[in-house]
Coordinates of C-alpha atoms in Angstrom, one line a residue:
M1 CA 47.2 20.3 -49.5
Q2 CA 46.6 16.6 -51.2
L3 CA 44.9 14.8 -52.0
T4 CA 44.2 12.0 -50.7
P5 CA 43.2 8.1 -50.1
Q6 CA 41.6 9.4 -47.4
R7 CA 40.1 13.2 -48.1
A8 CA 38.9 11.1 -51.1
E9 CA 36.6 9.0 -49.5
D10 CA 35.2 11.9 -47.4
F11 CA 34.5 13.4 -50.2
A12 CA 32.7 10.5 -52.0
R13 CA 30.9 10.7 -48.5
M14 CA 29.3 13.0 -49.0
P15 CA 26.9 12.4 -53.0
L16 CA 26.6 9.1 -51.5
A17 CA 24.9 10.6 -48.6
Y18 CA 23.2 13.1 -51.1
L19 CA 22.0 11.8 -53.8
R20 CA 19.1 9.9 -52.3
Q21 CA 18.2 12.9 -50.8
E22 CA 14.7 14.3 -52.7
Y23 CA 14.5 17.4 -50.6
P24 CA 15.5 20.5 -50.0
N25 CA 15.4 21.0 -53.5
H26 CA 16.0 23.4 -55.3
V27 CA 13.7 23.0 -58.7
M28 CA 13.7 25.1 -62.7
H29 CA 11.2 23.1 -64.4
L30 CA 9.0 25.0 -66.8
L31 CA 5.1 23.7 -66.8
N32 CA 3.3 23.1 -70.2
D33 CA 0.2 22.0 -68.7
A34 CA -0.9 21.1 -65.0
G35 CA 0.4 16.5 -65.7
D36 CA 4.0 18.6 -65.7
V37 CA 3.1 19.3 -61.4
L38 CA 5.4 16.7 -60.2
S39 CA 8.2 15.6 -57.5
P40 CA 11.5 15.6 -58.2
R41 CA 12.1 12.5 -58.9
A42 CA 9.3 11.8 -60.5
M43 CA 10.9 14.1 -62.9
H44 CA 14.6 13.1 -62.0
P45 CA 14.4 9.6 -61.8
V46 CA 18.9 9.8 -61.9
F47 CA 19.7 13.4 -61.3
Y48 CA 16.8 14.0 -58.2
G49 CA 19.0 14.3 -55.2
C50 CA 22.1 16.6 -54.3
Y51 CA 19.4 20.1 -54.3
D52 CA 19.4 20.8 -57.6
W53 CA 19.5 18.7 -61.3
H54 CA 23.4 20.1 -62.0
S55 CA 24.4 18.5 -58.2
A56 CA 23.4 15.5 -58.8
V57 CA 25.3 15.4 -62.0
H58 CA 28.5 16.2 -60.7
G59 CA 27.8 14.4 -57.6
Y60 CA 27.1 11.5 -59.6
W61 CA 31.1 12.2 -61.7
L62 CA 32.6 13.0 -58.3
L63 CA 32.7 9.9 -57.3
L64 CA 33.9 7.6 -60.2
R65 CA 36.8 10.4 -60.4
C66 CA 37.5 9.3 -57.3
L67 CA 37.2 5.8 -57.5
H68 CA 38.7 6.2 -60.5
L69 CA 41.5 8.2 -58.5
Y70 CA 41.6 5.5 -55.6
P71 CA 40.0 1.7 -56.5
S72 CA 39.9 0.4 -53.4
L73 CA 38.0 3.5 -51.2
P74 CA 35.6 1.5 -49.2
V75 CA 32.6 3.1 -50.9
A76 CA 33.2 1.4 -53.5
D77 CA 30.6 -1.1 -53.0
E78 CA 28.1 1.3 -52.2
V79 CA 28.7 3.6 -55.5
T80 CA 28.7 0.8 -56.9
A81 CA 25.3 -0.3 -55.6
L82 CA 23.7 3.6 -56.2
F83 CA 25.4 3.5 -59.5
D84 CA 23.3 0.1 -60.3
E85 CA 20.3 1.3 -58.5
H86 CA 19.9 4.9 -60.8
F87 CA 22.1 3.9 -64.8
T88 CA 19.6 2.0 -66.3
P89 CA 18.3 2.1 -69.3
E90 CA 14.7 3.1 -68.5
L91 CA 15.5 6.2 -65.9
M92 CA 17.6 7.8 -68.4
E93 CA 15.4 8.0 -71.0
R94 CA 13.0 9.1 -69.0
E95 CA 15.3 11.8 -67.9
T96 CA 15.7 12.5 -71.9
D97 CA 12.1 12.7 -72.2
Y98 CA 12.3 15.5 -69.6
F99 CA 15.4 17.6 -72.6
R100 CA 12.8 16.6 -75.3
A101 CA 8.9 18.3 -73.9
P102 CA 8.2 21.6 -75.1
N103 CA 10.0 24.7 -73.8
R104 CA 13.0 23.5 -72.7
A105 CA 15.7 23.9 -74.3
P106 CA 17.6 26.5 -71.9
F107 CA 17.2 24.1 -69.0
E108 CA 19.8 23.9 -67.5
R109 CA 21.9 25.3 -70.9
P110 CA 24.7 25.7 -69.9
Y111 CA 26.4 24.6 -66.5
G112 CA 24.4 21.4 -66.0
F113 CA 25.6 20.1 -70.5
G114 CA 29.1 20.9 -69.3
W115 CA 29.0 18.9 -66.4
L116 CA 26.3 16.0 -68.0
L117 CA 29.1 15.6 -70.8
A118 CA 32.2 15.4 -68.0
L119 CA 30.4 13.2 -66.5
D120 CA 29.8 11.2 -69.9
Q121 CA 34.0 11.1 -70.4
E122 CA 34.8 10.2 -66.7
L123 CA 32.1 6.4 -67.4
L124 CA 34.5 6.1 -70.4
A125 CA 37.4 7.0 -68.8
S126 CA 36.9 4.4 -65.5
K127 CA 38.2 0.9 -65.3
H128 CA 34.7 0.2 -63.5
P129 CA 33.5 -3.3 -64.6
R130 CA 29.6 -1.6 -64.9
A131 CA 30.7 1.4 -65.9
A132 CA 31.1 0.6 -69.7
T133 CA 26.7 -0.6 -69.0
W134 CA 26.0 2.3 -66.7
H135 CA 27.4 4.8 -69.9
A136 CA 25.6 2.5 -72.8
A137 CA 22.4 4.2 -70.1
M138 CA 23.2 7.2 -70.3
R139 CA 23.9 7.9 -74.1
P140 CA 20.7 8.8 -76.0
L141 CA 20.9 11.6 -72.9
T142 CA 24.3 13.0 -74.0
A143 CA 23.6 12.6 -77.7
E144 CA 20.5 15.5 -76.9
I145 CA 22.0 17.3 -74.1
R146 CA 25.4 16.9 -77.6
R147 CA 23.2 18.0 -80.1
R148 CA 21.5 20.7 -77.4
L149 CA 24.9 22.0 -76.7
L150 CA 26.2 22.9 -80.8
D151 CA 22.2 24.2 -81.3
Y152 CA 22.5 26.4 -78.6
L153 CA 26.5 28.4 -79.9
S154 CA 25.0 28.0 -83.2
K155 CA 23.0 31.3 -82.1
L156 CA 24.9 32.5 -78.9
S157 CA 26.1 36.0 -80.4
Y158 CA 27.5 36.9 -77.3
P159 CA 29.3 35.0 -74.1
I160 CA 28.1 35.5 -70.7
R161 CA 30.4 36.3 -68.1
V162 CA 28.7 36.4 -65.2
G163 CA 30.5 33.6 -61.6
A164 CA 27.8 32.1 -61.7
H165 CA 25.5 29.0 -63.7
F166 CA 24.9 30.9 -66.4
N167 CA 28.8 31.3 -67.9
T168 CA 29.7 30.9 -71.1
A169 CA 33.0 29.7 -70.4
F170 CA 33.6 27.2 -67.6
A171 CA 31.1 25.0 -70.1
L172 CA 33.2 25.0 -72.8
A173 CA 35.8 23.9 -70.4
Q174 CA 34.4 21.1 -69.7
S175 CA 32.7 20.2 -72.8
L176 CA 36.5 21.0 -74.8
D177 CA 37.7 18.1 -73.0
Y178 CA 34.8 16.2 -73.5
A179 CA 35.0 16.5 -77.3
R180 CA 38.8 15.6 -77.4
Y181 CA 38.5 12.4 -75.5
V182 CA 35.8 10.8 -78.0
K183 CA 37.8 12.6 -80.7
D184 CA 34.1 14.1 -81.6
T185 CA 36.0 16.6 -84.0
E186 CA 32.3 18.6 -84.7
L187 CA 32.1 19.3 -81.5
E188 CA 35.3 20.5 -80.5
G189 CA 35.5 22.6 -83.6
V190 CA 32.5 24.8 -83.0
I191 CA 33.6 25.4 -79.4
V192 CA 37.4 26.0 -80.3
T193 CA 35.7 28.8 -83.3
S194 CA 32.9 29.7 -80.7
S195 CA 35.8 30.5 -78.0
L196 CA 37.9 32.6 -80.2
R197 CA 34.6 34.3 -81.2
F198 CA 33.7 35.0 -77.8
Y199 CA 37.4 35.9 -75.7
G200 CA 40.3 34.9 -77.7
K201 CA 40.5 39.7 -78.5
D202 CA 39.6 40.8 -75.0
T203 CA 42.2 42.4 -73.4
D204 CA 42.4 44.2 -69.9
Y205 CA 40.2 42.5 -68.7
P206 CA 37.8 44.3 -65.5
A207 CA 39.1 41.6 -62.7
H208 CA 39.4 44.0 -60.0
Y209 CA 35.4 43.8 -60.1
E210 CA 34.7 40.2 -58.8
P211 CA 33.9 38.8 -56.9
G212 CA 30.0 39.0 -57.1
G213 CA 28.5 38.3 -53.5
D214 CA 27.0 35.3 -54.5
E215 CA 29.2 33.1 -57.0
F216 CA 31.3 30.2 -57.2
I217 CA 33.3 30.5 -60.5
S218 CA 35.2 34.2 -61.4
G219 CA 34.9 35.0 -64.6
A220 CA 38.1 35.9 -65.5
L221 CA 39.5 33.1 -64.8
T222 CA 38.0 30.6 -65.9
E223 CA 37.3 32.5 -69.6
A224 CA 41.7 32.2 -68.8
L225 CA 41.2 27.8 -68.2
L226 CA 39.2 27.7 -71.1
M227 CA 41.6 29.0 -72.9
T228 CA 45.1 27.3 -72.2
K229 CA 42.8 24.8 -73.9
V230 CA 42.0 26.5 -77.2
L231 CA 44.9 28.6 -77.1
A232 CA 48.3 26.6 -78.7
D233 CA 50.9 26.8 -76.2
D234 CA 52.9 28.8 -77.7
A235 CA 50.5 31.6 -77.8
F236 CA 48.5 31.3 -74.7
P237 CA 51.1 33.7 -72.3
N238 CA 50.5 36.7 -74.4
W239 CA 46.9 36.2 -74.4
F240 CA 47.1 35.7 -70.6
D241 CA 50.2 38.9 -70.3
A242 CA 47.2 41.4 -72.3
Y243 CA 44.6 39.9 -71.2
L244 CA 44.6 40.4 -67.2
P245 CA 47.9 42.6 -66.4
R246 CA 49.4 43.0 -63.9
V247 CA 47.0 40.0 -62.5
A248 CA 49.3 39.8 -59.7
E249 CA 48.3 43.1 -58.1
V250 CA 44.6 42.8 -58.5
S251 CA 43.9 41.8 -54.8
Q252 CA 40.1 41.3 -54.7
I253 CA 41.6 38.4 -57.1
M254 CA 45.1 36.8 -56.0
Q255 CA 43.1 37.1 -52.2
P256 CA 40.2 34.4 -51.6
A257 CA 36.6 35.9 -51.0
H258 CA 35.4 36.1 -47.6
V259 CA 32.1 33.5 -46.5
S260 CA 29.7 35.6 -44.4
D261 CA 27.4 32.6 -44.2
P262 CA 27.7 29.8 -44.9
T263 CA 25.4 28.0 -44.4
D264 CA 23.4 30.7 -47.0
Q265 CA 22.2 29.0 -50.0
K266 CA 24.1 32.1 -52.0
I267 CA 26.9 33.2 -49.6
S268 CA 27.8 29.4 -49.5
H269 CA 28.7 29.8 -53.3
L270 CA 31.8 32.0 -52.4
D271 CA 33.1 28.8 -50.8
G272 CA 33.2 27.6 -54.0
L273 CA 34.5 30.6 -55.6
N274 CA 37.9 30.1 -53.5
L275 CA 38.3 25.9 -54.6
S276 CA 37.5 26.8 -58.2
R277 CA 39.8 30.0 -58.3
A278 CA 43.2 27.5 -56.9
W279 CA 42.1 24.9 -59.6
C280 CA 41.9 27.5 -62.4
M281 CA 45.3 29.1 -61.8
K282 CA 46.9 25.3 -61.1
E283 CA 46.1 25.4 -64.9
V284 CA 46.8 28.2 -66.2
L285 CA 50.4 28.7 -64.2
R286 CA 51.0 24.8 -66.3
H287 CA 51.0 27.3 -69.3
L288 CA 53.0 30.0 -68.2
P289 CA 56.9 30.3 -68.5
P290 CA 58.9 29.3 -65.2
T291 CA 60.3 32.7 -65.5
H292 CA 56.7 35.3 -65.7
A293 CA 56.1 38.1 -63.5
A294 CA 53.4 36.7 -62.4
R295 CA 54.2 33.3 -61.0
S296 CA 55.4 33.4 -56.8
A297 CA 52.1 35.1 -56.5
M298 CA 49.8 33.1 -58.2
E299 CA 50.9 29.5 -56.4
A300 CA 51.2 31.4 -53.4
S301 CA 47.2 32.7 -53.9
V302 CA 46.1 29.1 -54.8
Q303 CA 47.7 28.0 -51.4
R304 CA 45.3 30.9 -49.7
H305 CA 42.1 30.2 -51.6
I306 CA 42.2 26.1 -50.7
A307 CA 43.3 27.0 -47.3
A308 CA 40.3 29.5 -47.5
S309 CA 37.3 26.8 -48.3
I310 CA 39.1 23.4 -48.1
D311 CA 37.5 22.9 -44.5
Q312 CA 33.6 23.9 -45.4
V313 CA 34.0 20.9 -47.3
V314 CA 33.5 18.2 -45.6
G315 CA 30.6 18.3 -43.1
S316 CA 29.0 21.1 -44.4
H317 CA 25.8 23.1 -44.1
Y318 CA 23.9 21.1 -47.2
S319 CA 23.6 24.8 -48.8
G320 CA 27.4 23.9 -49.8
G321 CA 27.4 19.7 -48.8
H322 CA 25.1 19.0 -51.3
W323 CA 28.0 20.2 -54.4
L324 CA 31.0 21.5 -52.0
A325 CA 32.8 18.4 -52.7
S326 CA 33.3 18.2 -56.3
F327 CA 35.3 22.3 -56.7
A328 CA 37.0 21.0 -54.1
L329 CA 38.5 17.4 -56.0
L330 CA 39.3 20.3 -58.8
A331 CA 41.4 22.5 -56.7
L332 CA 42.9 19.7 -54.6
E333 CA 43.2 16.9 -58.3
N334 CA 45.0 19.2 -60.7

């Protein structure tokens, strides 16, 4: 199962359809007064589609990533038009103003933070002739998110290990990639220090309790993914063996999750879990020695996880269709 131009085209057509779709919309919105009773697009003139704010963010990320990998995709002109329509200084300033309002410090923290920084990184890496203009428009929002992430890490005493949006490791992994790409040594240092504080001494993680019924990331494997980026190559295998000893014997991790109803907004998360597990395991395998005892079991598990959910991506119910393609891309590309 590989990423191909046709798959990338199919994946890209999903956010192209949904990034302008305002409803249904899962609004996470704090009202400061009666004037804050607004439609999704009035609150978020850029990231109003794809059911929720963070899914809109990584919908744009997906489009850029697909064009980065396959610049001649037939959807290229449609992608350009979509970005030109939304990535303007005026609209991005309004997006940033939403964050600046009182009492909204927790909004999209940390999942949306990580995806926004990943989007910024993809804009910087893009060879699209309009990418620099789009990136300049988003600069105030990126700066606000960076500031908020640093503030959050300065007061986060304990990591959040759940398998959904509040997971600390997932956002830190994305943010660390961004910090290194832009050579932001302050942000990189804070993330590395925080990661070591949160996870550096973890041992015997209870992975057999996974998955939860509506999780789309694995707390166990996402932490391991982060630590591949934090620890030196010669240190990671020892940490991993202490953290997930006998991982190949943990069937709850090695076998894909069963998705009983892909039209249910929460249960459909489990398709994302299968795909994100494959992504994490691929990255972990790159940092384990060729003779590692769990290698063959993990390699087989990657393929099982992708096979279990890849056919649920294109043409899926909107409950999964608004976001699953991003996780499918991660699973197949990496």
